[in-house]
Amino acid sequence: MSANLVALAYLIASVFFILALKGLSSPITARRGNLFGMVGMAIAVFTTLTITKNWVVILACIAIGGTIGAIVARRVQMTAMPELVAFMHSLVGLAAVFIAISAVNNPVSFGLPEVLPMGSKLELFLGTFIGAMTWSGSVIAFLKLSGRMSGAPITFSGQHTVNLILALVMIGFGLWFFFSETTNWTAFACMVAIAFILGFLIIIPIGGADMPVVISMLNSYSGWAAAGIGFSLGNPMLIIAGSLVGSSGAILSYIMCKAMNRPFLSVILGGFGSEGGATAISDGAQKNYRSGSSDDAAFLIGNADSVIIVPGYGLAVARAQHSVKELAEKLLENGVNVRFAIHPVAGRMPGHMNVLLAEAEIPYEQVLEMDEINSEFSNTDVVLVLGANDVVNPAAYITGSPIYGMPILDAHKARTVMVVKRSMAAGYAGLDNDLFYMDKTMMVFGDAKKVVEDMVKAL
């Protein structure tokens, strides 16, 4: 293909990527958005194959990677989706590092001068250290989310000082690489090694409850790493795609921070969750709570005029979304007004609950975001909380609480609250929840799927 045709094909692919993001902004158009994204990537890959001599090797690698990806995607449970996303981010960062190493080793094969110009060195430096930090940070996020590492913040004295010193040393090696007249492998290798270490140190002090923001932040990092490498290679497709991922991830991180009342800048700098981390609030006194059975819950919910269902991570663990749909349909048949309330950070990743409810084909018009539904709780007969904890914790209104100021779903304002949990254990943030001890609250202990199925039978 001629250079003009290649540029045109990449431009068309970029338009499809933009349409993909537009489609993904709503559950109703998400499938179409995914389709646009796949078409855009197919165009980009085909165009790249037409301008390379090693297309056989590339196709073989695509076949191997695609097969592994398809097998993993089919086998992964919905509850494991957050750690899968984190792992995918790590691969994007690692790919950026490998491409940068290849470009430094043999710049001519990438269409660059044999002696790298300063502009290319700067671009490679940015893409490499962001990619390295993305890889190591995503690995930590994967380990925390999958339970292979404690979700509690890992801190030590002088942590921020150590991170700052490492960052300055890394920049120093980057400047050495930048101003060297020849390829300075020592400076480049030291810079990459420190970037890998810095990625680990930035993520380990972040608590497990804050992982939704971490995932969107790492998603943004992976995009900027790809964009930086795209500048080095003179590849407009990589620049545009990376910029789209980077900017959309940054916007999502900002939205997540607002939803959790966290400073956006501290997230970007890795200080998120490292100071004054959430710890269980308890005065040591025994608190009384009211518990009931599935039949009791069915009686209360069956005699209500309006019901709001709040899904949480417990629903994902129990895979109860299809049972919940059956419950909602049964209530609707009985004339009950049923809606679902979604908190932006419910679950372990942004949109986790939306994905689960969409999988069960629950009508989109019944699924409302926090800002849309919060004013309705005070006029609601029954709120059914399924495995959610921190997103309905009234401690967010208590000055001095670790989650003070965090926007929550106001489930405590409803006339009756029913909470389905396996036990009275604290949520992911490690906080006790006063909602569980209110006179209007009834605890129903058990697996969410089993409890909901029993409620449907009772109805």
XYZ file of C-alpha atoms in Angstrom:
459
model
C 0.000 0.000 0.000
C 1.165 3.551 -0.688
C 1.877 5.902 2.213
C -1.313 7.851 1.481
C -3.464 4.711 1.528
C -1.843 3.575 4.784
C -2.562 6.961 6.373
C -6.168 6.835 5.123
C -6.678 3.291 6.453
C -5.295 4.243 9.850
C -7.574 7.302 9.899
C -10.624 5.136 9.145
C -9.597 2.712 11.903
C -9.268 5.661 14.295
C -12.784 6.798 13.478
C -14.047 3.300 14.308
C -12.215 3.454 17.652
C -13.862 6.783 18.473
C -17.259 5.324 17.550
C -16.435 2.335 19.775
C -15.874 4.615 22.766
C -19.086 6.451 21.976
C -20.988 3.164 21.846
C -19.485 1.938 25.106
C -20.805 5.007 26.921
C -24.225 3.340 27.233
C -25.265 -0.274 27.949
C -27.840 -0.018 25.170
C -25.201 0.644 22.488
C -22.305 -1.267 24.094
C -22.516 -4.259 21.736
C -22.402 -1.967 18.722
C -19.472 -0.123 20.274
C -17.584 -3.391 20.697
C -18.286 -4.246 17.074
C -16.926 -0.883 15.905
C -13.803 -1.474 17.984
C -13.237 -4.909 16.448
C -13.698 -3.569 12.913
C -11.257 -0.721 13.604
C -8.647 -3.117 14.997
C -9.080 -5.466 12.027
C -8.446 -2.566 9.639
C -5.390 -1.466 11.648
C -3.909 -4.970 11.763
C -4.528 -5.622 8.055
C -2.960 -2.282 7.137
C 0.106 -3.032 9.254
C 0.491 -6.445 7.610
C 0.554 -4.849 4.149
C 3.577 -2.703 5.021
C 5.718 -5.349 6.723
C 7.846 -8.152 5.312
C 7.401 -10.363 8.370
C 3.683 -10.894 8.070
C 3.976 -14.694 8.417
C 5.683 -14.358 11.800
C 3.195 -11.693 12.888
C 0.200 -13.829 11.879
C 1.658 -16.770 13.769
C 2.059 -14.642 16.893
C -1.482 -13.282 16.511
C -2.818 -16.830 16.195
C -0.993 -17.968 19.333
C -1.969 -14.913 21.380
C -5.528 -14.932 20.067
C -5.983 -18.602 20.937
C -4.701 -18.084 24.474
C -6.911 -15.007 24.875
C -10.019 -16.794 23.602
C -9.479 -19.756 25.939
C -8.905 -17.527 28.959
C -11.899 -15.298 28.140
C -14.232 -18.281 27.836
C -13.062 -19.853 31.090
C -12.786 -16.803 33.338
C -15.575 -16.283 35.856
C -17.364 -12.932 36.006
C -16.027 -12.502 39.550
C -12.483 -12.773 38.163
C -13.026 -10.135 35.475
C -11.313 -7.312 37.432
C -8.052 -9.227 37.837
C -8.232 -10.303 34.181
C -8.486 -6.647 33.148
C -5.531 -5.786 35.399
C -3.509 -8.599 33.836
C -4.359 -7.352 30.325
C -3.127 -3.876 31.270
C 0.163 -5.393 32.397
C 0.629 -6.978 28.964
C 0.054 -3.649 27.206
C 2.722 -2.011 29.373
C 5.160 -4.880 28.809
C 4.570 -4.725 25.048
C 5.491 -1.029 25.078
C 8.735 -1.847 26.910
C 9.662 -4.614 24.456
C 8.991 -2.387 21.447
C 11.133 0.361 22.959
C 13.990 -2.078 23.596
C 13.751 -3.270 19.992
C 13.737 0.307 18.679
C 16.803 1.226 20.738
C 18.594 -1.952 19.648
C 17.799 -1.628 15.929
C 16.272 1.767 15.127
C 16.704 1.352 11.354
C 14.200 -1.514 11.254
C 11.615 0.871 12.717
C 12.319 3.558 10.127
C 14.445 5.602 12.542
C 17.981 6.951 11.961
C 20.803 4.659 13.070
C 21.757 7.286 15.647
C 18.536 8.070 17.495
C 17.615 11.781 17.457
C 16.845 13.440 20.772
C 13.143 13.639 19.997
C 12.917 9.862 19.504
C 14.925 9.261 22.672
C 12.508 11.396 24.675
C 9.512 9.564 23.240
C 11.105 6.180 23.925
C 11.964 7.267 27.453
C 8.375 8.309 28.197
C 6.804 5.234 26.606
C 9.265 2.882 28.290
C 9.030 4.089 31.870
C 5.239 4.465 31.725
C 4.968 0.979 30.203
C 7.283 -0.532 32.824
C 5.366 1.076 35.687
C 2.089 -0.074 34.137
C 3.321 -3.667 33.961
C 4.597 -3.943 37.529
C 1.703 -1.936 38.980
C -0.841 -4.084 37.132
C 0.811 -7.255 38.421
C 0.351 -6.020 42.001
C -3.276 -5.095 41.247
C -3.820 -8.579 39.796
C -2.326 -10.254 42.877
C -4.427 -8.127 45.259
C -7.665 -8.663 43.360
C -7.147 -12.409 42.961
C -6.381 -12.877 46.660
C -2.793 -13.981 46.034
C -1.652 -10.905 47.970
C -3.251 -9.187 50.946
C -5.663 -6.437 49.932
C -4.530 -4.337 52.904
C -2.232 -1.360 52.203
C 1.463 -2.277 52.487
C 3.310 0.713 53.892
C 6.648 1.507 55.477
C 8.288 4.557 56.998
C 9.493 7.093 54.443
C 7.618 5.410 51.598
C 6.884 8.607 49.688
C 10.481 9.787 50.126
C 11.785 6.521 48.674
C 9.386 6.806 45.731
C 10.470 10.395 45.096
C 14.171 9.495 45.205
C 13.648 6.566 42.824
C 11.672 8.769 40.458
C 14.432 11.383 40.422
C 17.114 8.729 39.863
C 15.053 7.242 37.041
C 14.721 10.667 35.406
C 18.453 11.140 35.877
C 19.233 7.958 33.969
C 16.693 9.025 31.364
C 18.508 12.333 30.894
C 21.829 10.475 30.636
C 20.307 8.288 27.909
C 18.792 11.385 26.262
C 22.036 13.381 26.040
C 24.344 10.467 25.139
C 25.722 10.748 21.608
C 25.552 6.981 21.115
C 23.138 4.359 22.399
C 23.712 4.241 26.159
C 22.467 0.825 27.187
C 23.558 1.254 30.801
C 21.416 4.346 31.285
C 18.489 2.806 29.409
C 18.600 -0.491 31.353
C 18.863 1.264 34.741
C 15.966 3.546 33.835
C 13.758 0.563 32.895
C 14.711 -1.414 36.024
C 13.880 1.498 38.343
C 10.577 2.053 36.507
C 9.610 -1.573 37.167
C 10.442 -1.177 40.874
C 8.589 2.139 41.086
C 5.454 0.536 39.640
C 5.454 -2.020 42.447
C 6.021 0.595 45.141
C 3.286 2.914 43.854
C 0.552 0.241 43.962
C 1.392 -1.762 47.122
C 0.237 1.002 49.523
C -3.183 1.094 47.862
C -5.879 -0.842 49.708
C -8.056 -3.444 48.056
C -11.179 -1.292 48.421
C -9.568 1.309 46.172
C -8.830 -1.123 43.342
C -11.606 0.147 41.008
C -9.758 3.453 40.700
C -6.412 1.680 40.357
C -7.707 -0.352 37.420
C -8.944 2.711 35.545
C -5.699 4.540 36.380
C -3.542 1.686 35.036
C -5.779 1.576 31.972
C -4.904 5.222 31.385
C -1.195 4.560 31.908
C -1.203 1.753 29.355
C -2.741 4.085 26.776
C -0.152 6.809 27.316
C 2.633 4.222 27.072
C 1.286 3.097 23.696
C 0.954 6.707 22.513
C 4.552 7.474 23.521
C 5.854 4.494 21.560
C 3.618 5.514 18.640
C 5.412 8.868 18.418
C 8.782 7.092 18.378
C 7.700 4.778 15.574
C 5.883 7.480 13.629
C 2.718 5.347 13.743
C -0.392 7.588 13.809
C -2.664 4.633 14.578
C -0.775 3.823 17.764
C -0.731 7.478 18.780
C -4.480 7.920 18.304
C -5.486 4.606 19.897
C -3.140 5.174 22.833
C -4.410 8.713 23.342
C -8.026 7.525 23.311
C -7.303 4.860 25.921
C -5.160 7.205 28.003
C -7.614 10.090 28.053
C -10.726 7.956 28.591
C -8.963 6.094 31.403
C -7.961 9.392 33.027
C -11.546 10.678 32.804
C -12.863 7.444 34.300
C -10.274 7.680 37.101
C -11.502 11.204 37.863
C -15.119 9.998 37.972
C -14.120 7.141 40.287
C -12.246 9.563 42.561
C -15.306 11.788 42.838
C -17.415 8.731 43.648
C -15.037 7.840 46.496
C -14.213 11.402 47.572
C -10.500 10.911 46.853
C -8.018 13.504 45.506
C -7.314 12.777 41.854
C -3.719 14.004 42.038
C -2.848 11.624 44.873
C -4.117 8.729 42.750
C -1.854 9.647 39.848
C 1.132 9.992 42.212
C 0.466 6.669 43.909
C -0.368 8.127 47.312
C -3.921 6.869 47.032
C -4.935 4.906 50.090
C -1.481 5.030 51.625
C -2.244 7.395 54.460
C -4.995 7.017 57.014
C -6.164 3.860 55.317
C -9.548 2.459 56.155
C -9.641 0.463 59.346
C -12.570 -1.081 61.086
C -14.421 1.375 63.287
C -15.588 -0.293 66.461
C -15.778 0.713 70.105
C -15.516 -2.907 71.159
C -19.118 -3.027 72.384
C -21.415 -5.830 71.302
C -23.973 -4.476 68.833
C -27.401 -5.958 68.372
C -28.858 -6.712 64.986
C -32.042 -8.291 63.716
C -31.893 -11.332 61.466
C -34.516 -13.212 59.510
C -35.044 -15.996 57.010
C -35.631 -15.998 53.273
C -39.348 -16.491 53.948
C -39.390 -13.393 56.157
C -37.648 -11.410 53.429
C -40.094 -12.692 50.809
C -43.059 -11.660 52.966
C -41.733 -8.116 53.419
C -40.728 -7.613 49.803
C -43.908 -9.209 48.479
C -46.089 -6.757 50.409
C -44.153 -3.670 49.311
C -45.259 -1.193 46.675
C -41.738 -0.108 45.756
C -38.426 -1.999 45.967
C -34.871 -0.944 45.194
C -32.246 -3.681 44.773
C -28.615 -2.734 45.504
C -26.177 -5.275 43.987
C -22.633 -5.640 45.312
C -19.629 -7.907 45.075
C -21.427 -10.619 47.058
C -23.888 -10.934 44.179
C -20.967 -11.446 41.778
C -19.347 -14.082 43.995
C -22.618 -16.011 44.273
C -23.386 -15.555 40.550
C -26.873 -14.582 41.593
C -27.701 -12.167 38.758
C -30.062 -14.573 36.968
C -31.878 -15.421 40.212
C -32.220 -11.693 40.923
C -33.766 -11.182 37.497
C -36.300 -13.913 38.284
C -37.078 -12.222 41.603
C -37.556 -8.850 39.901
C -39.879 -10.367 37.287
C -41.969 -12.043 39.997
C -42.297 -8.752 41.881
C -43.234 -6.862 38.708
C -45.956 -9.443 38.030
C -47.344 -8.621 41.479
C -47.417 -4.904 40.679
C -44.314 -3.924 42.660
C -42.192 -1.071 41.299
C -38.680 -2.601 41.071
C -35.463 -0.728 40.306
C -31.749 -1.418 40.629
C -29.366 1.111 42.189
C -25.764 1.130 40.941
C -22.873 2.786 42.754
C -19.953 3.785 40.477
C -17.443 1.719 42.475
C -19.623 -1.233 43.474
C -17.744 -4.481 42.893
C -14.086 -4.615 41.973
C -13.942 -2.552 38.794
C -15.846 0.315 37.156
C -19.131 -0.943 35.708
C -18.827 -4.367 37.359
C -22.470 -4.459 38.479
C -23.730 -3.087 35.158
C -21.997 -5.949 33.368
C -23.533 -8.564 35.666
C -27.062 -7.193 35.286
C -26.640 -6.858 31.523
C -25.496 -10.484 31.388
C -28.787 -11.474 33.042
C -30.632 -9.292 30.460
C -32.228 -7.103 33.100
C -33.884 -4.193 31.230
C -31.660 -1.123 31.130
C -34.490 1.201 32.130
C -34.665 -0.569 35.522
C -30.959 0.036 36.212
C -30.285 3.505 37.613
C -27.038 5.177 38.605
C -26.498 6.667 42.071
C -27.289 10.251 41.075
C -30.567 9.161 39.477
C -31.835 6.935 42.290
C -30.588 8.477 45.543
C -33.531 10.838 45.967
C -35.943 7.865 45.692
C -34.757 5.899 48.740
C -36.738 7.961 51.250
C -39.964 7.110 49.359
C -39.153 3.400 48.985
C -40.786 0.640 51.050
C -37.990 -1.936 50.898
C -34.325 -1.858 49.881
C -32.717 -5.233 49.222
C -28.919 -5.043 49.574
C -27.192 -8.028 47.968
C -23.594 -8.371 49.070
C -22.847 -4.637 49.119
C -21.220 -3.022 52.118
C -19.067 0.065 51.719
C -21.282 1.719 49.075
C -24.258 1.804 51.508
C -22.275 2.617 54.662
C -23.680 5.682 56.504
C -20.197 6.180 57.997
C -19.621 8.336 54.928
C -21.628 11.039 56.748
C -19.575 10.813 59.972
C -16.750 13.327 60.329
C -13.455 11.545 60.915
C -14.514 8.316 59.223
C -11.988 6.970 56.661
C -14.741 7.214 54.036
C -16.128 10.574 55.211
C -17.465 12.523 52.251
C -17.667 9.526 49.940
C -20.973 9.596 48.028
C -23.026 6.517 48.932
C -26.373 4.996 48.061
C -28.778 6.259 50.744
C -30.281 2.844 51.495
C -30.584 3.782 55.182
C -33.329 6.279 54.304
C -35.774 3.603 53.116
C -38.623 2.399 55.338
C -37.217 -1.144 55.531
C -33.769 -2.470 54.648
C -32.899 -6.133 54.036
C -29.215 -7.049 53.757
C -28.114 -10.394 52.333
C -24.605 -11.333 53.517
C -22.707 -14.478 54.408
C -21.737 -13.029 57.805
C -21.349 -9.798 59.749
C -17.775 -9.417 58.510
C -16.654 -5.964 57.383
C -16.521 -5.099 53.698
C -13.478 -4.665 51.482
C -12.643 -1.329 53.098
C -12.520 -2.976 56.522
C -15.242 -0.751 57.991
C -18.098 -1.751 60.246
C -21.481 -0.673 58.858
C -24.032 0.976 61.155
C -26.738 0.225 58.594
C -26.677 -3.413 59.741
C -27.613 -2.447 63.308
C -30.532 -0.117 62.577
C -34.006 -1.062 63.852
C -35.336 -0.928 60.301
C -32.724 -3.413 59.012
C -33.095 -7.181 58.780
C -30.008 -9.305 58.082
C -30.496 -12.443 55.979
C -27.418 -14.640 56.171
C -26.405 -16.994 53.394
C -25.237 -17.263 49.823
C -26.962 -14.546 47.782
C -28.065 -16.928 45.034
C -29.550 -19.455 47.476
C -31.311 -16.742 49.493
C -32.822 -15.110 46.397
C -33.924 -18.464 44.982
C -35.661 -19.272 48.279
C -37.336 -15.850 48.210
C -38.663 -16.551 44.704
C -40.059 -19.919 45.845
C -41.722 -18.274 48.836
C -43.281 -15.613 46.632
